[in-house]
PDB file of N, CA and C in Angstrom:
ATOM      1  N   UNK A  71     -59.228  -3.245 -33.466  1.00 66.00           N
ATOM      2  CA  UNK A  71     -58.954  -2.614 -32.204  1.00 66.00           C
ATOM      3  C   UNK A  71     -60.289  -2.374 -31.484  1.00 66.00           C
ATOM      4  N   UNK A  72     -60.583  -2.940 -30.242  1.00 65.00           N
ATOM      5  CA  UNK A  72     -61.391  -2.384 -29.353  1.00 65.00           C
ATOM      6  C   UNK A  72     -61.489  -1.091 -29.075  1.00 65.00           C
ATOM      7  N   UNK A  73     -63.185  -0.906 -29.339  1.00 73.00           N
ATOM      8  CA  UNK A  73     -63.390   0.220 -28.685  1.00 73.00           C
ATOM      9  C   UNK A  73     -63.126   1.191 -27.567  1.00 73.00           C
ATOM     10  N   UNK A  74     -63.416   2.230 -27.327  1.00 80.00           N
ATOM     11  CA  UNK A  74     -62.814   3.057 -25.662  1.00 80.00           C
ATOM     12  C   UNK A  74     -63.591   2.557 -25.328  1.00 80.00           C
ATOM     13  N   UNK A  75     -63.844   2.312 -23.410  1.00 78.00           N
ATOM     14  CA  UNK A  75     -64.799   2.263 -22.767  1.00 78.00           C
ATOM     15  C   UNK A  75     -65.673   3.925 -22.842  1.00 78.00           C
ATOM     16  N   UNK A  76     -66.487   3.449 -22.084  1.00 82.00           N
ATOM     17  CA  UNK A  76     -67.510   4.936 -21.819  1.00 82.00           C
ATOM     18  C   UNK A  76     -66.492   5.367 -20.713  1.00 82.00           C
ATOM     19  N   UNK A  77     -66.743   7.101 -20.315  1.00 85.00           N
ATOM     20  CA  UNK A  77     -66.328   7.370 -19.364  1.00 85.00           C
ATOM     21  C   UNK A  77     -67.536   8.483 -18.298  1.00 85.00           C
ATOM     22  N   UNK A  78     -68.686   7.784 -18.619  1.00 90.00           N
ATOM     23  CA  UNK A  78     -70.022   7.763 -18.201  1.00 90.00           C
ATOM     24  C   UNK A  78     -69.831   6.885 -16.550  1.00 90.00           C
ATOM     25  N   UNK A  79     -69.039   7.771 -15.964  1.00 89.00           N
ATOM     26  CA  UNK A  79     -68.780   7.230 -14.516  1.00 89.00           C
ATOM     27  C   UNK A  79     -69.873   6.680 -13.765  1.00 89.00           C
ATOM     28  N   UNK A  80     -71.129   7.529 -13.964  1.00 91.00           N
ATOM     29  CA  UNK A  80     -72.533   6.918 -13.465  1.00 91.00           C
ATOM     30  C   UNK A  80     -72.982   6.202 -14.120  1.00 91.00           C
ATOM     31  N   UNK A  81     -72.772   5.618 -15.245  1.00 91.00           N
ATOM     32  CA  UNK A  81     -72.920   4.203 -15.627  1.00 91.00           C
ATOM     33  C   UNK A  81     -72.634   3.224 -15.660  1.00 91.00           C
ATOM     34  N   UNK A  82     -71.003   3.135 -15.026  1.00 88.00           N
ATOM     35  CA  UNK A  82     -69.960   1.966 -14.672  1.00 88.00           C
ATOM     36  C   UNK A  82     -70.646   1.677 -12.919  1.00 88.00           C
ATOM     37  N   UNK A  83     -70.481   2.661 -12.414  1.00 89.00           N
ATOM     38  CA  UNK A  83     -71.158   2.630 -11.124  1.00 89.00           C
ATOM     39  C   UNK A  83     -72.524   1.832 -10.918  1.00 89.00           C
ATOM     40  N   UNK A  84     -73.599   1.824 -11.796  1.00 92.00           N
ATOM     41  CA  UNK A  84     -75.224   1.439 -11.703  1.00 92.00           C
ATOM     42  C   UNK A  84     -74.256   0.241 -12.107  1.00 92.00           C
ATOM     43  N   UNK A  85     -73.772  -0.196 -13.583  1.00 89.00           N
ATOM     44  CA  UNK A  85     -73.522  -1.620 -13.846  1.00 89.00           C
ATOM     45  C   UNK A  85     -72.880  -2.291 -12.541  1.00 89.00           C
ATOM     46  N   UNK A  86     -71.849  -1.794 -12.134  1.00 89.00           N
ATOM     47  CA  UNK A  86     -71.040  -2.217 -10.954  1.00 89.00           C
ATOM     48  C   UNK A  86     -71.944  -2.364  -9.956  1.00 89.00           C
ATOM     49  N   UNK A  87     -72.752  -1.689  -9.315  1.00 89.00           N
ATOM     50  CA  UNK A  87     -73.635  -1.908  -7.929  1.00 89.00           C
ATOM     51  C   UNK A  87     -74.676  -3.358  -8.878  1.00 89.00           C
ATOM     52  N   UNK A  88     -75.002  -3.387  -9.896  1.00 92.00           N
ATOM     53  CA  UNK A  88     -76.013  -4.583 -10.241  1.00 92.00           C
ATOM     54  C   UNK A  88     -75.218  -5.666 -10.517  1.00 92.00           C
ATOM     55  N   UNK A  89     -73.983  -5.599 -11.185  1.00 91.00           N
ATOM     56  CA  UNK A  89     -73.391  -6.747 -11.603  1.00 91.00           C
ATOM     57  C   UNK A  89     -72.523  -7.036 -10.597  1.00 91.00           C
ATOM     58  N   UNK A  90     -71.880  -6.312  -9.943  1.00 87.00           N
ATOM     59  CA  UNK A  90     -70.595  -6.679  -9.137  1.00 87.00           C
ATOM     60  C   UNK A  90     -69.402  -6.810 -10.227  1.00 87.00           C
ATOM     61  N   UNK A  91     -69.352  -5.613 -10.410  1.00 85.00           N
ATOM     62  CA  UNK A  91     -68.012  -5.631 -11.305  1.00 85.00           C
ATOM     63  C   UNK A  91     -66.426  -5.358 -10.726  1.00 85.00           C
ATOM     64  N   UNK A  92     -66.035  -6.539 -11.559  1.00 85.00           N
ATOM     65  CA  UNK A  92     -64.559  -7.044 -10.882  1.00 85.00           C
ATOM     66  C   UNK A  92     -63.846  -7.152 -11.699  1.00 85.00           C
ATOM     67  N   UNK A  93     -62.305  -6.532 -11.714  1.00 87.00           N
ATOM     68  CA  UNK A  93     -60.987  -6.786 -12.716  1.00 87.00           C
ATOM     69  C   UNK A  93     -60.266  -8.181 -11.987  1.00 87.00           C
ATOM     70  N   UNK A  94     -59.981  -9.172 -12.480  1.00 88.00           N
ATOM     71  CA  UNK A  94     -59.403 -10.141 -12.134  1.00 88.00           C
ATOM     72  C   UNK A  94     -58.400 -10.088 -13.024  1.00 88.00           C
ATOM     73  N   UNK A  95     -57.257 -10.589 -11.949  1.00 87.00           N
ATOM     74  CA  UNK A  95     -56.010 -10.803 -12.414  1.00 87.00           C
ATOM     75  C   UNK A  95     -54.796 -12.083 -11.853  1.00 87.00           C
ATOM     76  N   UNK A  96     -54.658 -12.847 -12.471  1.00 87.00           N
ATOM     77  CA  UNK A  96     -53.274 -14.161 -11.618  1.00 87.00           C
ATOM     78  C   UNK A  96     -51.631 -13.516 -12.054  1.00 87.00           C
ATOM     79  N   UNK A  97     -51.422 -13.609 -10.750  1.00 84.00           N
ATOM     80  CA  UNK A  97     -50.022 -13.379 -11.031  1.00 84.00           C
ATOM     81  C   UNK A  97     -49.299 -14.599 -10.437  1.00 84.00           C
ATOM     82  N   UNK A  98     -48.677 -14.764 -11.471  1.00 86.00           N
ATOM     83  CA  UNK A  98     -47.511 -16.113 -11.737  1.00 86.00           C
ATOM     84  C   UNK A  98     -45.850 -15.668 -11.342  1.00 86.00           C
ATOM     85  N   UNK A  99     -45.915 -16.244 -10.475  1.00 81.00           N
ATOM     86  CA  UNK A  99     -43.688 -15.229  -9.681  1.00 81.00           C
ATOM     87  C   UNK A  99     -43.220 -16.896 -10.209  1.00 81.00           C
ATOM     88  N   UNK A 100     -42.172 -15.992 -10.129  1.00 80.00           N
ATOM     89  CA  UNK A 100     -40.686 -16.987 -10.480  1.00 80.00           C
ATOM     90  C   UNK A 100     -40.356 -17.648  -9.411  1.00 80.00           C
ATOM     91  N   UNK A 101     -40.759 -16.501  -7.887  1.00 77.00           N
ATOM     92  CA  UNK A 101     -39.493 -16.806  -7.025  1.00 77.00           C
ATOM     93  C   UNK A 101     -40.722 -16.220  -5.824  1.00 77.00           C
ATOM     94  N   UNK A 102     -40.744 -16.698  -4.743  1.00 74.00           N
ATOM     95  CA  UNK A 102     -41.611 -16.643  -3.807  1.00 74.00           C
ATOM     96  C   UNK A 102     -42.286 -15.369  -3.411  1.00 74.00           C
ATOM     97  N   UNK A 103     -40.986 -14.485  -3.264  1.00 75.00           N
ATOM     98  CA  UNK A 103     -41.000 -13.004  -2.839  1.00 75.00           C
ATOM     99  C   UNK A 103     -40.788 -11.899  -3.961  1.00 75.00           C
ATOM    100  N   UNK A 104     -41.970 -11.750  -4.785  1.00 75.00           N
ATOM    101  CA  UNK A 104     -41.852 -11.235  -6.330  1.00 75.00           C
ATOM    102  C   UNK A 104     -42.653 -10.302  -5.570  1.00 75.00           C
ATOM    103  N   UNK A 105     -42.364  -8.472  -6.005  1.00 78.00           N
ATOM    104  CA  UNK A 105     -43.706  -7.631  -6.189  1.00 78.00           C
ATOM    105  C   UNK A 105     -44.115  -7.363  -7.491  1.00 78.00           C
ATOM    106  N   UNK A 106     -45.372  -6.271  -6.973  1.00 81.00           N
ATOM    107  CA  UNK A 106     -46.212  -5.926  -8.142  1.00 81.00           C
ATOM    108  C   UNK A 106     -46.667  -4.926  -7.495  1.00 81.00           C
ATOM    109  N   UNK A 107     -46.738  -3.513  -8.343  1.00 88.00           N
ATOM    110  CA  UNK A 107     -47.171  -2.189  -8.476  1.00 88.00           C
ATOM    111  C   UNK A 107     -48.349  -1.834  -8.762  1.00 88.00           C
ATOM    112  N   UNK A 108     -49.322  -1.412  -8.271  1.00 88.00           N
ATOM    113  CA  UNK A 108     -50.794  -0.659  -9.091  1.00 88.00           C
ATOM    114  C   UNK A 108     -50.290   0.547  -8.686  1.00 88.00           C
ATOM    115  N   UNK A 109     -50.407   1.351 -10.066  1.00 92.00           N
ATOM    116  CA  UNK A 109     -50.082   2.875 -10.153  1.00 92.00           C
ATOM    117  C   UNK A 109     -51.420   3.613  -9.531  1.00 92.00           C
ATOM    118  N   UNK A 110     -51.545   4.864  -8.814  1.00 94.00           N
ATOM    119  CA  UNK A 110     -52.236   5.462  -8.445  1.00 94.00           C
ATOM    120  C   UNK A 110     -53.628   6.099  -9.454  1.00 94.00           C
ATOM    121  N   UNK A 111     -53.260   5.983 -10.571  1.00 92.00           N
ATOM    122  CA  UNK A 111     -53.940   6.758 -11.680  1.00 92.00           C
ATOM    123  C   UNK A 111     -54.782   5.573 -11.969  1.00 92.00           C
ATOM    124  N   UNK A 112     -54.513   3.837 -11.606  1.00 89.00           N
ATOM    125  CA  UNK A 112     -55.135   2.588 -11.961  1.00 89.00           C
ATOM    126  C   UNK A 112     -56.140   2.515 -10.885  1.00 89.00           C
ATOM    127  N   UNK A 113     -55.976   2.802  -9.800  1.00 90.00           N
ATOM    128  CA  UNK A 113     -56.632   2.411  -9.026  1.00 90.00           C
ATOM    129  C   UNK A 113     -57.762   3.476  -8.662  1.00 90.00           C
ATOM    130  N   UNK A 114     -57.086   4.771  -9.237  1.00 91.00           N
ATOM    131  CA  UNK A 114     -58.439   5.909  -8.880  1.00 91.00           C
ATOM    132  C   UNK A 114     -59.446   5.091 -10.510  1.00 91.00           C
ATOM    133  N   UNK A 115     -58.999   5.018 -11.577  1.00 88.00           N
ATOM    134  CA  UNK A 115     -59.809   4.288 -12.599  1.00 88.00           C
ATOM    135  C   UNK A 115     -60.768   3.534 -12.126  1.00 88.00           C
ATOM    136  N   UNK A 116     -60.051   2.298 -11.624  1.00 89.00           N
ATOM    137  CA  UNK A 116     -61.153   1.342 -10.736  1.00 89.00           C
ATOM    138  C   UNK A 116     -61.925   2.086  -9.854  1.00 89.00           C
ATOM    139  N   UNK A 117     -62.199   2.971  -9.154  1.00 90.00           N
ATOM    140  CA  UNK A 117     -63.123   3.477  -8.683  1.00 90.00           C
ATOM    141  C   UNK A 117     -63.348   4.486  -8.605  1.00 90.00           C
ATOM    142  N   UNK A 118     -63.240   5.145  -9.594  1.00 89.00           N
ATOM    143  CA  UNK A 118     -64.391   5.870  -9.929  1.00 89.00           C
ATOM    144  C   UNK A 118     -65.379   5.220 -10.987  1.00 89.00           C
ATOM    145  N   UNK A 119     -65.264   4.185 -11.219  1.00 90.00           N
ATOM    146  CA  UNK A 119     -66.178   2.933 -11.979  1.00 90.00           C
ATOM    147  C   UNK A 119     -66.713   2.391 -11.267  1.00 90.00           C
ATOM    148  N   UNK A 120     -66.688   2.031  -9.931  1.00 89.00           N
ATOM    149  CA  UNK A 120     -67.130   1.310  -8.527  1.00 89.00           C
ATOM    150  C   UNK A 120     -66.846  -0.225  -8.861  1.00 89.00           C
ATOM    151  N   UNK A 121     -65.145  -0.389  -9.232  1.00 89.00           N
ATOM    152  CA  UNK A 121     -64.886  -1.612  -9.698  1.00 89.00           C
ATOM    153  C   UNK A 121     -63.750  -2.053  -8.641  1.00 89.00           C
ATOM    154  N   UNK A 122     -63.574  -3.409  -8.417  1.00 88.00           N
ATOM    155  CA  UNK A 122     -62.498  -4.078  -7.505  1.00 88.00           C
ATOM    156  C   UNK A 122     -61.538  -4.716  -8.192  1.00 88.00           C
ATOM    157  N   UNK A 123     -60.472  -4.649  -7.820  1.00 90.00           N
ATOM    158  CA  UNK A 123     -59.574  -5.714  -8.231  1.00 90.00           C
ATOM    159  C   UNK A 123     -59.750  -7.175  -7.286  1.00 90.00           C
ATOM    160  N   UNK A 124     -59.445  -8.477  -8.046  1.00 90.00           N
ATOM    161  CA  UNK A 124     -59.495  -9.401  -7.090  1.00 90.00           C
ATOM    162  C   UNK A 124     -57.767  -9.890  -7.768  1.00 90.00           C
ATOM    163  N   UNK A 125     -57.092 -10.504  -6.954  1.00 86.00           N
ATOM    164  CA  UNK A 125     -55.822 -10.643  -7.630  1.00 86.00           C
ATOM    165  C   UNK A 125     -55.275 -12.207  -6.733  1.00 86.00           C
ATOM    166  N   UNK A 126     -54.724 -12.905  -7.575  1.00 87.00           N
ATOM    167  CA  UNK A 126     -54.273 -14.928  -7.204  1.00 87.00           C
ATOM    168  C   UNK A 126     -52.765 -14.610  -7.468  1.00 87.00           C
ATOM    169  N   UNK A 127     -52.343 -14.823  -6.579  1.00 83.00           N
ATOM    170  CA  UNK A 127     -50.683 -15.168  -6.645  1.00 83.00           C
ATOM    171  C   UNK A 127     -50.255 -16.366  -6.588  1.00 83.00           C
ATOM    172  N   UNK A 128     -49.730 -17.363  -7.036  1.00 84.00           N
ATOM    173  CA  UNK A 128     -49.031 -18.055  -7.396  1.00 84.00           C
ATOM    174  C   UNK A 128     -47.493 -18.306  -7.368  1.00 84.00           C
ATOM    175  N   UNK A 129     -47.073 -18.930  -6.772  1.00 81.00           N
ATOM    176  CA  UNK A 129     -45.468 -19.180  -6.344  1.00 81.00           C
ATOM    177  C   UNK A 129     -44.865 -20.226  -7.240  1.00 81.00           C
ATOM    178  N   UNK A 130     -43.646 -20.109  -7.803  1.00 74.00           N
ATOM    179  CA  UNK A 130     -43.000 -20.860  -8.477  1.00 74.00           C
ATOM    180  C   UNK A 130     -43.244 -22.462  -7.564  1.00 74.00           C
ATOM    181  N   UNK A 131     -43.316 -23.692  -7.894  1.00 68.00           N
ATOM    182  CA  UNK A 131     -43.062 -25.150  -6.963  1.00 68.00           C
ATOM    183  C   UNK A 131     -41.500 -24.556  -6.366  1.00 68.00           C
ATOM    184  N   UNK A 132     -42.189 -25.369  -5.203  1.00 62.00           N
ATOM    185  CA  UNK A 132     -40.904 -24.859  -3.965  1.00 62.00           C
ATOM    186  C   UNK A 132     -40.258 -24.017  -3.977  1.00 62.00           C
ATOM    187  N   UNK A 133     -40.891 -22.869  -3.986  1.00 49.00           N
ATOM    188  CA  UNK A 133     -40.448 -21.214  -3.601  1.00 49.00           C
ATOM    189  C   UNK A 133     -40.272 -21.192  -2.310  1.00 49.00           C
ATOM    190  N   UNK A 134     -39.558 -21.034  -2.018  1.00 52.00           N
ATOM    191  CA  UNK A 134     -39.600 -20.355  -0.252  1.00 52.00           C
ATOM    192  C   UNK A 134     -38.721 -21.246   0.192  1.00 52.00           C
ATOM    193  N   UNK A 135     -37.813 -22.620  -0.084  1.00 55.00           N
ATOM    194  CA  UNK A 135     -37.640 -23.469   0.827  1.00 55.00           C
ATOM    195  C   UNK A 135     -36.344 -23.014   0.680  1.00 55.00           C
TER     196      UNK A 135
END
């Protein structure tokens, strides 16, 4: 099992301003018009780390027609 992260907020922050730290994520739908939720408690996480989400959606072949 992986370790916790730190929760050394001013240290995610310095890494993040030098590295450009980014959560990447692809989301794969079934069906053209699929959602997806980020809970409020995820996204205060991501920053107070000074981190971004970047996120790729992807549509089933011939979704939409």
């Amino acid at each position: 099992m992986p370790a916790p992260l730190t929760r050394d907020f001013d240290a995610w922050r310095a890494l993040s301003a030098r590295f450009g730290g980014r959560i990447f994520a692809g989301l794969f739908l079934a069906e053209w018009n699929e959602g997806m939720r980020l809970e409020a408690d995820t996204l205060a996480a991501l920053a107070e780390r000074g981190l971004y989400i970047d996120l790729d959606n992807y549509a089933a072949t011939g979704a939409g027609e």
